[in-house]
Tab-separated table of C-alpha atoms in Angstrom:
chain	number	residue	atom	x	y	z
A	104	MET	CA	30.232	-11.027	18.230
A	105	SER	CA	30.765	-8.559	21.076
A	106	PRO	CA	27.850	-6.504	22.465
A	107	ALA	CA	29.458	-3.347	21.062
A	108	GLU	CA	29.135	-4.774	17.546
A	109	ILE	CA	25.428	-5.519	17.872
A	110	GLN	CA	23.179	-3.033	16.048
A	111	PRO	CA	20.198	-1.881	18.143
A	112	ILE	CA	17.985	-2.059	15.058
A	113	THR	CA	18.550	-3.189	11.480
A	114	ILE	CA	16.119	-2.746	8.595
A	115	LEU	CA	16.204	-5.129	5.641
A	116	ALA	CA	14.342	-3.679	2.640
A	117	VAL	CA	13.387	-6.155	-0.084
A	118	PRO	CA	11.793	-4.678	-3.219
A	119	PHE	CA	9.918	-6.349	-6.030
A	120	HIS	CA	11.848	-5.842	-9.219
A	121	GLY	CA	9.397	-3.825	-11.282
A	122	GLN	CA	10.653	-0.275	-11.771
A	123	SER	CA	7.844	1.541	-9.947
A	124	HIS	CA	8.123	-0.841	-6.986
A	125	LEU	CA	11.885	-0.466	-6.864
A	126	ASN	CA	11.870	3.336	-6.869
A	127	GLN	CA	9.362	3.749	-4.058
A	128	LEU	CA	10.949	1.324	-1.605
A	129	LEU	CA	14.393	2.769	-2.350
A	130	HIS	CA	13.133	6.278	-1.592
A	131	PHE	CA	11.507	5.130	1.645
A	132	SER	CA	14.689	3.271	2.617
A	133	LEU	CA	16.759	6.417	2.079
A	134	ILE	CA	14.340	8.417	4.220
A	135	LEU	CA	14.766	5.867	7.013
A	136	SER	CA	18.546	5.842	6.657
A	137	SER	CA	18.532	9.644	6.960
A	138	ARG	CA	16.995	9.084	10.420
A	139	ASN	CA	20.244	7.378	11.457
A	140	LEU	CA	18.795	3.899	11.022
A	141	SER	CA	20.874	1.092	9.537
A	142	VAL	CA	19.190	-0.044	6.309
A	143	HIS	CA	20.182	-3.017	4.164
A	144	PHE	CA	18.666	-2.990	0.662
A	145	ALA	CA	18.657	-6.419	-0.990
A	146	ALA	CA	17.788	-7.099	-4.624
A	147	ILE	CA	19.008	-8.860	-7.753
A	148	SER	CA	22.112	-7.398	-9.396
A	149	SER	CA	20.292	-5.550	-12.204
A	150	SER	CA	18.076	-3.805	-9.653
A	151	ILE	CA	21.038	-2.862	-7.462
A	152	HIS	CA	22.669	-1.290	-10.513
A	153	GLN	CA	19.483	0.718	-11.198
A	154	VAL	CA	19.099	2.003	-7.657
A	155	GLN	CA	22.720	3.055	-7.321
A	156	LEU	CA	22.200	5.331	-10.327
A	157	ARG	CA	19.370	7.019	-8.410
A	158	LEU	CA	21.380	7.971	-5.323
A	159	HIS	CA	22.620	11.279	-6.718
A	160	GLY	CA	21.421	14.242	-4.666
A	161	TRP	CA	20.957	12.381	-1.394
A	162	PRO	CA	23.102	13.669	1.511
A	163	SER	CA	25.903	11.606	3.002
A	164	THR	CA	23.839	11.281	6.198
A	165	SER	CA	21.447	9.061	4.217
A	166	LEU	CA	23.980	7.191	2.107
A	167	GLY	CA	26.269	6.367	5.014
A	168	ASN	CA	23.601	4.227	6.661
A	169	ILE	CA	22.407	2.223	3.652
A	170	HIS	CA	24.071	-0.993	2.518
A	171	PHE	CA	23.343	-2.842	-0.721
A	172	HIS	CA	23.243	-6.610	-1.138
A	173	GLU	CA	23.016	-8.524	-4.408
A	174	LEU	CA	20.763	-11.538	-3.994
A	175	ALA	CA	21.790	-14.702	-5.822
A	176	LEU	CA	19.210	-15.583	-8.455
A	177	PRO	CA	19.379	-19.230	-9.535
A	178	PRO	CA	18.555	-20.133	-13.143
A	179	PRO	CA	14.783	-20.262	-13.624
A	180	ALA	CA	12.972	-23.367	-14.734
A	181	PRO	CA	11.971	-23.368	-18.416
A	182	LEU	CA	8.600	-21.815	-19.097
A	183	PRO	CA	5.881	-24.111	-20.455
A	184	PRO	CA	5.877	-24.248	-24.279
A	185	SER	CA	2.358	-22.806	-24.227
A	186	SER	CA	3.521	-19.550	-22.564
A	187	PRO	CA	2.924	-16.493	-24.796
A	188	PRO	CA	6.324	-15.190	-26.003
A	189	HIS	CA	5.419	-11.543	-25.319
A	190	LEU	CA	4.864	-12.404	-21.636
A	191	SER	CA	8.044	-14.411	-21.103
A	192	HIS	CA	9.982	-11.749	-19.204
A	193	ALA	CA	6.975	-10.763	-17.089
A	194	LEU	CA	6.359	-14.393	-16.151
A	195	ARG	CA	9.950	-14.737	-15.006
A	196	LEU	CA	9.592	-11.504	-13.025
A	197	PHE	CA	6.765	-13.026	-10.984
A	198	ASP	CA	8.677	-16.286	-10.564
A	199	THR	CA	11.619	-14.412	-9.030
A	200	PRO	CA	10.368	-14.032	-5.401
A	201	LEU	CA	10.327	-17.775	-4.724
A	202	LEU	CA	13.682	-18.246	-6.465
A	203	LEU	CA	15.249	-15.617	-4.191
A	204	LEU	CA	13.984	-17.186	-0.976
A	205	PRO	CA	17.147	-19.204	-0.131
A	206	SER	CA	19.367	-16.151	-0.583
A	207	LEU	CA	16.960	-13.969	1.406
A	208	SER	CA	16.726	-16.523	4.189
A	209	SER	CA	20.509	-16.600	4.543
A	210	LEU	CA	20.705	-12.794	4.703
A	211	LEU	CA	17.883	-12.589	7.258
A	212	HIS	CA	19.594	-15.078	9.560
A	213	SER	CA	22.935	-13.293	9.228
A	214	LEU	CA	21.470	-9.865	10.038
A	215	SER	CA	19.456	-11.342	12.898
A	216	LEU	CA	22.669	-12.412	14.628
A	217	SER	CA	24.106	-8.890	14.478
A	218	SER	CA	20.961	-6.998	15.569
A	219	ARG	CA	18.885	-6.654	18.699
A	220	ARG	CA	15.840	-6.098	16.498
A	221	LEU	CA	15.518	-6.902	12.795
A	222	ILE	CA	12.821	-5.223	10.715
A	223	LEU	CA	11.928	-6.830	7.384
A	224	LEU	CA	10.414	-4.206	5.094
A	225	HIS	CA	9.248	-6.005	1.980
A	226	ASP	CA	7.238	-5.238	-1.108
A	227	THR	CA	3.838	-6.917	-1.124
A	228	PHE	CA	5.009	-9.301	-3.851
A	229	MET	CA	8.067	-10.245	-1.767
A	230	SER	CA	6.063	-11.411	1.235
A	231	VAL	CA	7.498	-14.909	0.740
A	232	ALA	CA	10.295	-13.718	3.033
A	233	ALA	CA	7.956	-12.858	5.922
A	234	PRO	CA	7.605	-16.431	7.284
A	235	GLU	CA	11.402	-16.575	7.516
A	236	ALA	CA	11.362	-13.387	9.582
A	237	ALA	CA	8.598	-14.822	11.758
A	238	SER	CA	10.817	-17.796	12.562
A	239	LEU	CA	13.475	-15.525	14.075
A	240	PRO	CA	13.135	-14.466	17.728
A	241	ASN	CA	14.111	-10.821	17.145
A	242	ALA	CA	12.488	-10.073	13.766
A	243	GLU	CA	9.190	-8.621	12.588
A	244	SER	CA	7.960	-7.812	9.087
A	245	TYR	CA	6.103	-4.921	7.463
A	246	SER	CA	4.551	-4.921	4.011
A	247	PHE	CA	5.302	-1.924	1.797
A	248	GLN	CA	2.335	-1.479	-0.545
A	249	CYS	CA	3.046	0.384	-3.780
A	250	VAL	CA	-0.615	0.390	-4.814
A	251	SER	CA	-3.402	2.678	-3.656
A	252	ALA	CA	-5.298	1.990	-0.446
A	253	PHE	CA	-8.385	1.503	-2.625
A	254	GLN	CA	-6.618	-1.229	-4.604
A	255	ALA	CA	-5.288	-2.910	-1.459
A	256	LEU	CA	-8.743	-2.743	0.097
A	257	PHE	CA	-10.423	-4.092	-3.026
A	258	GLU	CA	-8.327	-7.249	-2.791
A	259	LEU	CA	-9.802	-7.810	0.674
A	260	GLN	CA	-13.323	-6.503	0.105
A	261	PRO	CA	-14.555	-6.330	-3.535
A	262	ASN	CA	-17.539	-4.085	-2.744
A	263	ILE	CA	-16.119	-1.020	-1.004
A	264	ARG	CA	-18.451	1.444	0.680
A	265	PRO	CA	-16.931	4.521	2.333
A	266	LYS	CA	-19.088	5.959	5.097
A	267	THR	CA	-19.806	9.044	2.977
A	268	ARG	CA	-21.447	7.001	0.196
A	269	ALA	CA	-24.832	5.336	0.145
A	270	ASN	CA	-23.704	2.683	-2.357
A	271	PRO	CA	-20.512	0.632	-2.555
A	272	ILE	CA	-17.857	1.354	-5.161
A	273	VAL	CA	-17.764	-1.593	-7.545
A	274	ALA	CA	-14.677	-2.000	-9.732
A	275	ALA	CA	-13.658	-4.542	-12.340
A	276	HIS	CA	-11.825	-7.704	-11.284
A	277	PHE	CA	-8.228	-8.495	-12.181
A	278	ASP	CA	-9.464	-11.378	-14.299
A	279	ASP	CA	-10.886	-8.844	-16.743
A	280	TRP	CA	-7.551	-7.439	-17.862
A	281	VAL	CA	-4.572	-9.379	-16.494
A	282	PRO	CA	-3.293	-12.221	-18.734
A	283	LYS	CA	-4.123	-15.567	-17.130
A	284	PRO	CA	-0.485	-16.746	-16.692
A	285	ILE	CA	0.335	-13.495	-14.866
A	286	LEU	CA	-2.835	-13.658	-12.776
A	287	GLU	CA	-1.980	-17.177	-11.612
A	288	ARG	CA	1.409	-16.016	-10.376
A	289	VAL	CA	-0.011	-12.927	-8.659
A	290	LYS	CA	-2.544	-15.070	-6.814
A	291	ARG	CA	0.179	-17.524	-5.832
A	292	LEU	CA	2.250	-14.722	-4.322
A	293	GLU	CA	-0.812	-13.353	-2.532
A	294	HIS	CA	-1.452	-16.826	-1.131
A	295	GLU	CA	2.046	-16.715	0.372
A	296	ARG	CA	1.195	-13.494	2.217
A	297	PRO	CA	1.265	-14.081	5.995
A	298	VAL	CA	0.083	-12.019	8.933
A	299	GLU	CA	2.573	-9.197	9.445
A	300	ALA	CA	3.286	-6.560	12.076
A	301	GLY	CA	2.016	-3.711	9.932
A	302	ILE	CA	1.467	-2.074	6.569
A	303	ILE	CA	3.257	0.891	4.990
A	304	ALA	CA	0.726	2.495	2.640
A	305	ASN	CA	1.974	4.470	-0.352
A	306	SER	CA	-0.840	6.959	0.078
A	307	CYS	CA	-2.003	9.865	2.207
A	308	ARG	CA	-5.115	11.118	3.947
A	309	PRO	CA	-5.906	13.988	1.559
A	310	LEU	CA	-6.290	11.398	-1.216
A	311	GLU	CA	-7.610	8.289	0.493
A	312	GLY	CA	-8.472	9.052	4.098
A	313	GLU	CA	-11.672	7.003	4.058
A	314	PHE	CA	-10.043	4.062	2.300
A	315	LEU	CA	-7.132	4.125	4.746
A	316	ASP	CA	-9.597	3.992	7.645
A	317	LEU	CA	-11.389	1.033	6.055
A	318	LEU	CA	-8.054	-0.670	5.429
A	319	ALA	CA	-7.103	-0.207	9.089
A	320	GLU	CA	-10.411	-1.811	10.094
A	321	GLU	CA	-9.702	-4.790	7.823
A	322	TYR	CA	-6.225	-5.317	9.272
A	323	GLY	CA	-7.451	-5.054	12.865
A	324	PRO	CA	-4.582	-4.797	15.364
A	325	LYS	CA	-1.944	-4.451	12.646
A	326	LYS	CA	-0.866	-0.863	12.169
A	327	VAL	CA	-1.296	1.018	8.877
A	328	PHE	CA	1.129	3.890	8.277
A	329	ALA	CA	0.307	6.226	5.358
A	330	VAL	CA	3.600	7.992	4.620
A	331	SER	CA	3.306	9.464	1.118
A	332	PRO	CA	3.817	11.344	-1.165
A	333	LEU	CA	7.389	10.143	-0.733
A	334	HIS	CA	8.757	12.203	-3.630
A	335	LEU	CA	8.110	15.341	-1.553
A	336	ILE	CA	10.337	14.035	1.261
A	337	GLY	CA	14.079	14.240	0.739
A	338	PRO	CA	16.001	15.777	-2.195
A	339	ARG	CA	14.120	16.114	-5.477
A	340	VAL	CA	15.921	18.575	-7.713
A	341	ALA	CA	19.399	18.146	-9.160
A	342	VAL	CA	22.311	20.165	-7.841
A	343	VAL	CA	22.600	23.685	-9.227
A	344	SER	CA	25.770	22.991	-11.199
A	345	GLU	CA	24.027	20.433	-13.379
A	346	LYS	CA	22.499	21.433	-16.674
A	347	ARG	CA	18.708	21.449	-16.521
A	348	HIS	CA	16.873	19.085	-18.821
A	349	GLU	CA	15.924	20.663	-22.140
A	350	CYS	CA	12.218	20.058	-21.539
A	351	LEU	CA	12.360	22.121	-18.325
A	352	VAL	CA	14.132	24.953	-20.137
A	353	TRP	CA	11.370	24.797	-22.759
A	354	LEU	CA	8.685	24.838	-20.039
A	355	ASP	CA	10.249	27.982	-18.570
A	356	LYS	CA	9.280	29.805	-21.773
A	357	GLN	CA	5.610	28.772	-21.722
A	358	SER	CA	2.639	30.453	-20.070
A	359	VAL	CA	1.392	29.289	-16.686
A	360	ALA	CA	-0.915	26.231	-16.888
A	361	SER	CA	-0.705	25.989	-20.675
A	362	VAL	CA	1.121	22.698	-21.367
A	363	VAL	CA	-0.275	19.149	-21.467
A	364	TYR	CA	2.105	16.413	-20.338
A	365	LEU	CA	1.570	12.913	-21.772
A	366	SER	CA	3.236	9.734	-20.533
A	367	PHE	CA	2.003	6.163	-20.284
A	368	GLY	CA	4.586	4.598	-18.001
A	369	SER	CA	7.262	2.009	-18.592
A	370	THR	CA	5.169	-1.148	-18.884
A	371	THR	CA	2.915	-0.459	-21.857
A	372	THR	CA	3.390	0.434	-25.495
A	373	MET	CA	0.684	2.192	-27.479
A	374	ALA	CA	-0.336	0.819	-30.872
A	375	GLY	CA	0.692	2.857	-33.904
A	376	VAL	CA	-2.875	3.614	-34.994
A	377	GLN	CA	-3.625	5.018	-31.527
A	378	ILE	CA	-0.475	7.134	-31.543
A	379	GLU	CA	-1.676	8.651	-34.812
A	380	GLN	CA	-5.119	9.550	-33.427
A	381	LEU	CA	-3.604	10.938	-30.249
A	382	ALA	CA	-1.262	13.133	-32.280
A	383	LEU	CA	-4.107	14.433	-34.430
A	384	GLY	CA	-6.194	15.165	-31.335
A	385	LEU	CA	-3.342	17.081	-29.731
A	386	ARG	CA	-2.873	19.152	-32.860
A	387	ARG	CA	-6.588	20.002	-32.993
A	388	SER	CA	-6.715	20.919	-29.302
A	389	GLY	CA	-4.355	23.836	-29.852
A	390	GLN	CA	-2.574	23.082	-26.555
A	391	ARG	CA	1.179	22.959	-26.179
A	392	PHE	CA	2.482	19.604	-25.000
A	393	ILE	CA	5.328	17.389	-23.834
A	394	TRP	CA	4.736	13.815	-24.976
A	395	VAL	CA	6.887	10.897	-23.843
A	396	ILE	CA	6.747	8.075	-26.392
A	397	ARG	CA	8.763	5.000	-25.535
A	398	GLU	CA	8.795	1.282	-25.994
A	399	ALA	CA	7.728	-0.628	-22.902
A	400	ASP	CA	10.585	-1.863	-20.773
A	401	GLU	CA	11.315	-5.547	-21.199
A	402	GLY	CA	9.517	-7.322	-18.420
A	403	ALA	CA	6.300	-5.381	-18.815
A	404	PHE	CA	2.974	-7.108	-19.045
A	405	GLY	CA	3.504	-7.137	-22.742
A	406	SER	CA	1.652	-6.453	-25.901
A	407	GLU	CA	1.224	-8.689	-28.880
A	408	VAL	CA	1.321	-5.580	-31.066
A	409	ASP	CA	4.655	-4.323	-32.364
A	410	SER	CA	3.997	-0.680	-31.538
A	411	ARG	CA	6.500	1.945	-32.603
A	412	THR	CA	6.693	5.712	-32.701
A	413	GLY	CA	6.127	5.267	-36.422
A	414	GLY	CA	2.429	5.843	-35.700
A	415	LEU	CA	3.043	9.592	-35.678
A	416	PRO	CA	1.566	11.304	-38.755
A	417	ALA	CA	4.132	12.146	-41.424
A	418	GLY	CA	5.779	15.473	-40.672
A	419	PHE	CA	4.123	15.798	-37.239
A	420	GLU	CA	7.337	16.302	-35.288
A	421	GLU	CA	8.594	18.949	-37.692
A	422	GLU	CA	5.232	20.709	-37.752
A	423	MET	CA	4.993	20.778	-33.947
A	424	GLU	CA	8.592	21.830	-33.329
A	425	GLY	CA	8.606	24.675	-30.815
A	426	PHE	CA	4.893	24.182	-30.098
A	427	GLY	CA	5.325	20.783	-28.487
A	428	MET	CA	8.072	18.366	-27.480
A	429	ILE	CA	8.243	14.659	-28.237
A	430	MET	CA	10.623	12.720	-26.003
A	431	LYS	CA	11.625	9.154	-26.844
A	432	GLY	CA	13.425	8.260	-23.652
A	433	TRP	CA	13.500	9.102	-19.964
A	434	ALA	CA	11.791	12.315	-18.827
A	435	PRO	CA	12.090	14.130	-15.457
A	436	GLN	CA	8.425	13.525	-14.689
A	437	VAL	CA	8.310	14.947	-11.169
A	438	ASP	CA	9.975	18.173	-12.294
A	439	ILE	CA	7.639	18.456	-15.291
A	440	LEU	CA	4.559	18.018	-13.109
A	441	ALA	CA	5.915	20.477	-10.540
A	442	HIS	CA	6.466	23.158	-13.181
A	443	PRO	CA	3.906	26.007	-13.146
A	444	SER	CA	3.495	25.776	-16.932
A	445	THR	CA	2.064	22.242	-16.720
A	446	ALA	CA	-1.731	22.256	-16.894
A	447	ALA	CA	-2.786	18.596	-17.184
A	448	PHE	CA	-1.406	15.079	-17.311
A	449	VAL	CA	-2.594	12.476	-19.840
A	450	SER	CA	-1.675	9.382	-17.854
A	451	HIS	CA	-2.017	5.601	-17.734
A	452	CYS	CA	-2.895	6.108	-14.048
A	453	GLY	CA	-0.084	4.143	-12.490
A	454	TRP	CA	-0.356	4.950	-8.790
A	455	ASN	CA	3.021	6.664	-8.519
A	456	SER	CA	2.123	8.915	-11.459
A	457	VAL	CA	-1.216	9.726	-9.839
A	458	MET	CA	0.491	10.690	-6.580
A	459	GLU	CA	3.062	12.827	-8.356
A	460	SER	CA	0.509	14.658	-10.480
A	461	LEU	CA	-1.983	15.433	-7.745
A	462	SER	CA	0.715	16.484	-5.275
A	463	PHE	CA	1.364	19.442	-7.577
A	464	GLY	CA	-2.325	20.119	-8.227
A	465	VAL	CA	-2.259	18.839	-11.818
A	466	PRO	CA	-5.576	17.269	-12.958
A	467	ILE	CA	-5.423	13.970	-14.826
A	468	ILE	CA	-6.819	12.882	-18.169
A	469	ALA	CA	-7.131	9.193	-17.339
A	470	TRP	CA	-6.133	6.573	-19.904
A	471	PRO	CA	-5.775	3.339	-17.892
A	472	MET	CA	-4.251	0.318	-19.603
A	473	GLN	CA	-3.788	-2.588	-17.176
A	474	ILE	CA	-3.371	-3.994	-13.655
A	475	ASP	CA	-4.531	-1.506	-10.967
A	476	GLN	CA	-4.845	1.415	-13.380
A	477	PRO	CA	-8.618	1.120	-14.084
A	478	ARG	CA	-9.300	1.243	-10.345
A	479	ASN	CA	-6.969	4.201	-9.888
A	480	ALA	CA	-8.803	5.975	-12.703
A	481	MET	CA	-12.089	5.266	-10.942
A	482	VAL	CA	-10.811	6.873	-7.734
A	483	LEU	CA	-9.668	9.931	-9.707
A	484	THR	CA	-12.774	10.462	-11.787
A	485	GLU	CA	-15.638	9.156	-9.642
A	486	TYR	CA	-14.428	9.659	-6.079
A	487	LEU	CA	-11.976	12.580	-6.041
A	488	LYS	CA	-13.354	14.150	-9.234
A	489	VAL	CA	-9.948	15.505	-10.253
A	490	GLY	CA	-9.819	13.866	-13.649
A	491	VAL	CA	-11.770	12.742	-16.662
A	492	ILE	CA	-11.741	9.301	-18.262
A	493	VAL	CA	-10.766	9.166	-21.923
A	494	ARG	CA	-12.748	5.989	-22.618
A	495	GLU	CA	-14.788	3.555	-20.581
A	496	TRP	CA	-12.956	0.410	-19.567
A	497	ASP	CA	-15.299	-1.934	-21.427
A	498	ARG	CA	-14.254	-0.147	-24.648
A	499	ARG	CA	-10.531	-0.421	-23.968
A	500	ARG	CA	-9.816	-2.384	-27.142
A	501	GLU	CA	-11.226	0.375	-29.327
A	502	VAL	CA	-9.072	3.144	-30.769
A	503	VAL	CA	-9.790	6.505	-29.131
A	504	PRO	CA	-10.501	8.929	-31.991
A	505	ALA	CA	-8.767	12.279	-32.371
A	506	ALA	CA	-12.031	14.104	-31.683
A	507	ARG	CA	-12.264	12.565	-28.194
A	508	VAL	CA	-8.637	13.447	-27.444
A	509	GLU	CA	-9.285	17.049	-28.471
A	510	GLU	CA	-12.466	17.149	-26.371
A	511	VAL	CA	-10.944	15.940	-23.091
A	512	VAL	CA	-7.768	18.013	-23.423
A	513	ARG	CA	-9.671	21.235	-24.001
A	514	MET	CA	-12.195	20.442	-21.272
A	515	VAL	CA	-9.542	19.855	-18.597
A	516	VAL	CA	-7.168	22.658	-19.606
A	517	VAL	CA	-9.210	25.619	-20.806
A	518	GLU	CA	-12.974	25.174	-20.807
A	519	GLU	CA	-15.363	26.273	-18.081
A	520	GLU	CA	-16.583	22.691	-17.728
A	521	GLY	CA	-13.229	21.720	-16.228
A	522	LYS	CA	-12.899	24.679	-13.861
A	523	GLU	CA	-14.146	22.876	-10.742
A	524	MET	CA	-11.919	19.898	-11.558
A	525	ARG	CA	-8.884	22.160	-11.807
A	526	GLU	CA	-9.758	23.850	-8.515
A	527	ARG	CA	-10.237	20.510	-6.732
A	528	ALA	CA	-6.888	19.243	-8.032
A	529	LYS	CA	-5.165	22.405	-6.835
A	530	LYS	CA	-6.737	22.077	-3.381
A	531	ILE	CA	-5.745	18.414	-3.063
A	532	GLY	CA	-2.197	19.279	-4.123
A	533	GLU	CA	-1.961	21.863	-1.353
A	534	GLU	CA	-3.322	19.354	1.168
A	535	MET	CA	-0.854	16.677	0.040
A	536	GLN	CA	2.059	19.059	0.457
A	537	ARG	CA	0.852	19.954	3.954
A	538	ALA	CA	0.609	16.225	4.749
A	539	VAL	CA	4.385	15.775	4.439
A	540	ALA	CA	5.251	19.028	6.214
A	541	GLU	CA	5.987	19.075	9.936
A	542	GLY	CA	2.731	18.348	11.752
A	543	GLY	CA	1.070	16.880	8.644
A	544	SER	CA	-0.646	13.491	8.633
A	545	SER	CA	1.945	11.664	6.501
A	546	MET	CA	4.864	13.092	8.455
A	547	ALA	CA	3.096	12.063	11.667
A	548	ASP	CA	2.715	8.500	10.344
A	549	LEU	CA	6.356	8.428	9.243
A	550	ASN	CA	7.442	9.548	12.715
A	551	ALA	CA	5.081	7.027	14.293
A	552	PHE	CA	6.553	4.207	12.205
A	553	VAL	CA	10.105	5.123	13.215
A	554	ASP	CA	9.037	5.375	16.865
A	555	HIS	CA	7.241	2.035	16.592
A	556	ILE	CA	10.157	0.057	15.185
A	557	THR	CA	12.686	1.679	17.539
A	558	ARG	CA	10.525	1.239	20.643
């Protein structure tokens, strides 16, 4: 290969294949490619298909510098007969990183030969590729963390004490809510995690400044770059010629800060009896709403309960028509949360949802279900004080009654008791938007990361 054909720098982005992980690393990759950096995005074929559907709206300056690679996924070994059927897809999801290693290794070596410097940018769960990068003379690796800084820190230091607190923050352990077969795989992937050149944190200083500082102390000489909220960088809204989603047209007709948005992510399904109580509580609250009810995507952490939208009370949809909207598929969540009519978000507290909500100053009614969500809810309600918990974690197997739903919705949206919470959320939203503006802390870290890898 002639010197003219050698790229000065090449970035290889390797996502984990859960939807929330995929979206964030894709967005970050597109931001980097818009800086005239050559980015190669490598994933299994189903993930490549998903991400290519999400490219609409990005300028040609971004798309011209990003290249997609389908990684060969060999057939997985049979799961043990004792494996719970409802976890089968999730178990295979966490087996995927090691299965992809031969294909990743080949791609790393190929890109290394055509680059002066090769940057491996991998999801935390794809760190199995980092030792391969370390074996190359011109490569270095960076971990892209989709979780909060608090969650990342908790894995290193279970009792977290910010300098502003007299007592440490103590949160529940994974063992309390992650199915054992999943937990074993997560720990195995964490065991594979090597020392890397740096960390890309999906967070920002207005939300987690103290935790980011503590994380930087834990990682020592390795750099920590806090570059979010990513959804505020790059194109967000659809082109003008496209028809707006019906829920946004409906929101246009509502009063400012009058609508409750409810969504519980793509990896959990709510039991029918809980759907019924939630519906009754919404009705009693007297607040308009947009409620996304969907079956969990295959590959979620699973539920042994066959939970359907049939839990809605008879006639509820007809009764609420015009007063609320029930959506049984995809919803434009960022646009809903950005809309001035949206007053509060009833959320499972997935970290991306938390970032999106608070970036627009929308307080959160926290209903955590699994994985890092209880810890995210703790940060929201006990540390930032921009949300209220629907139920304590040790009562998570109990059905939340309609009366409690009514109570928390009214408190956060209209009652005096929630006024300070609403004001704090609004202030944090303004600070988060300043963070990604020119001169803001997240934009400074993004610029610093680009400068660092192109040094």
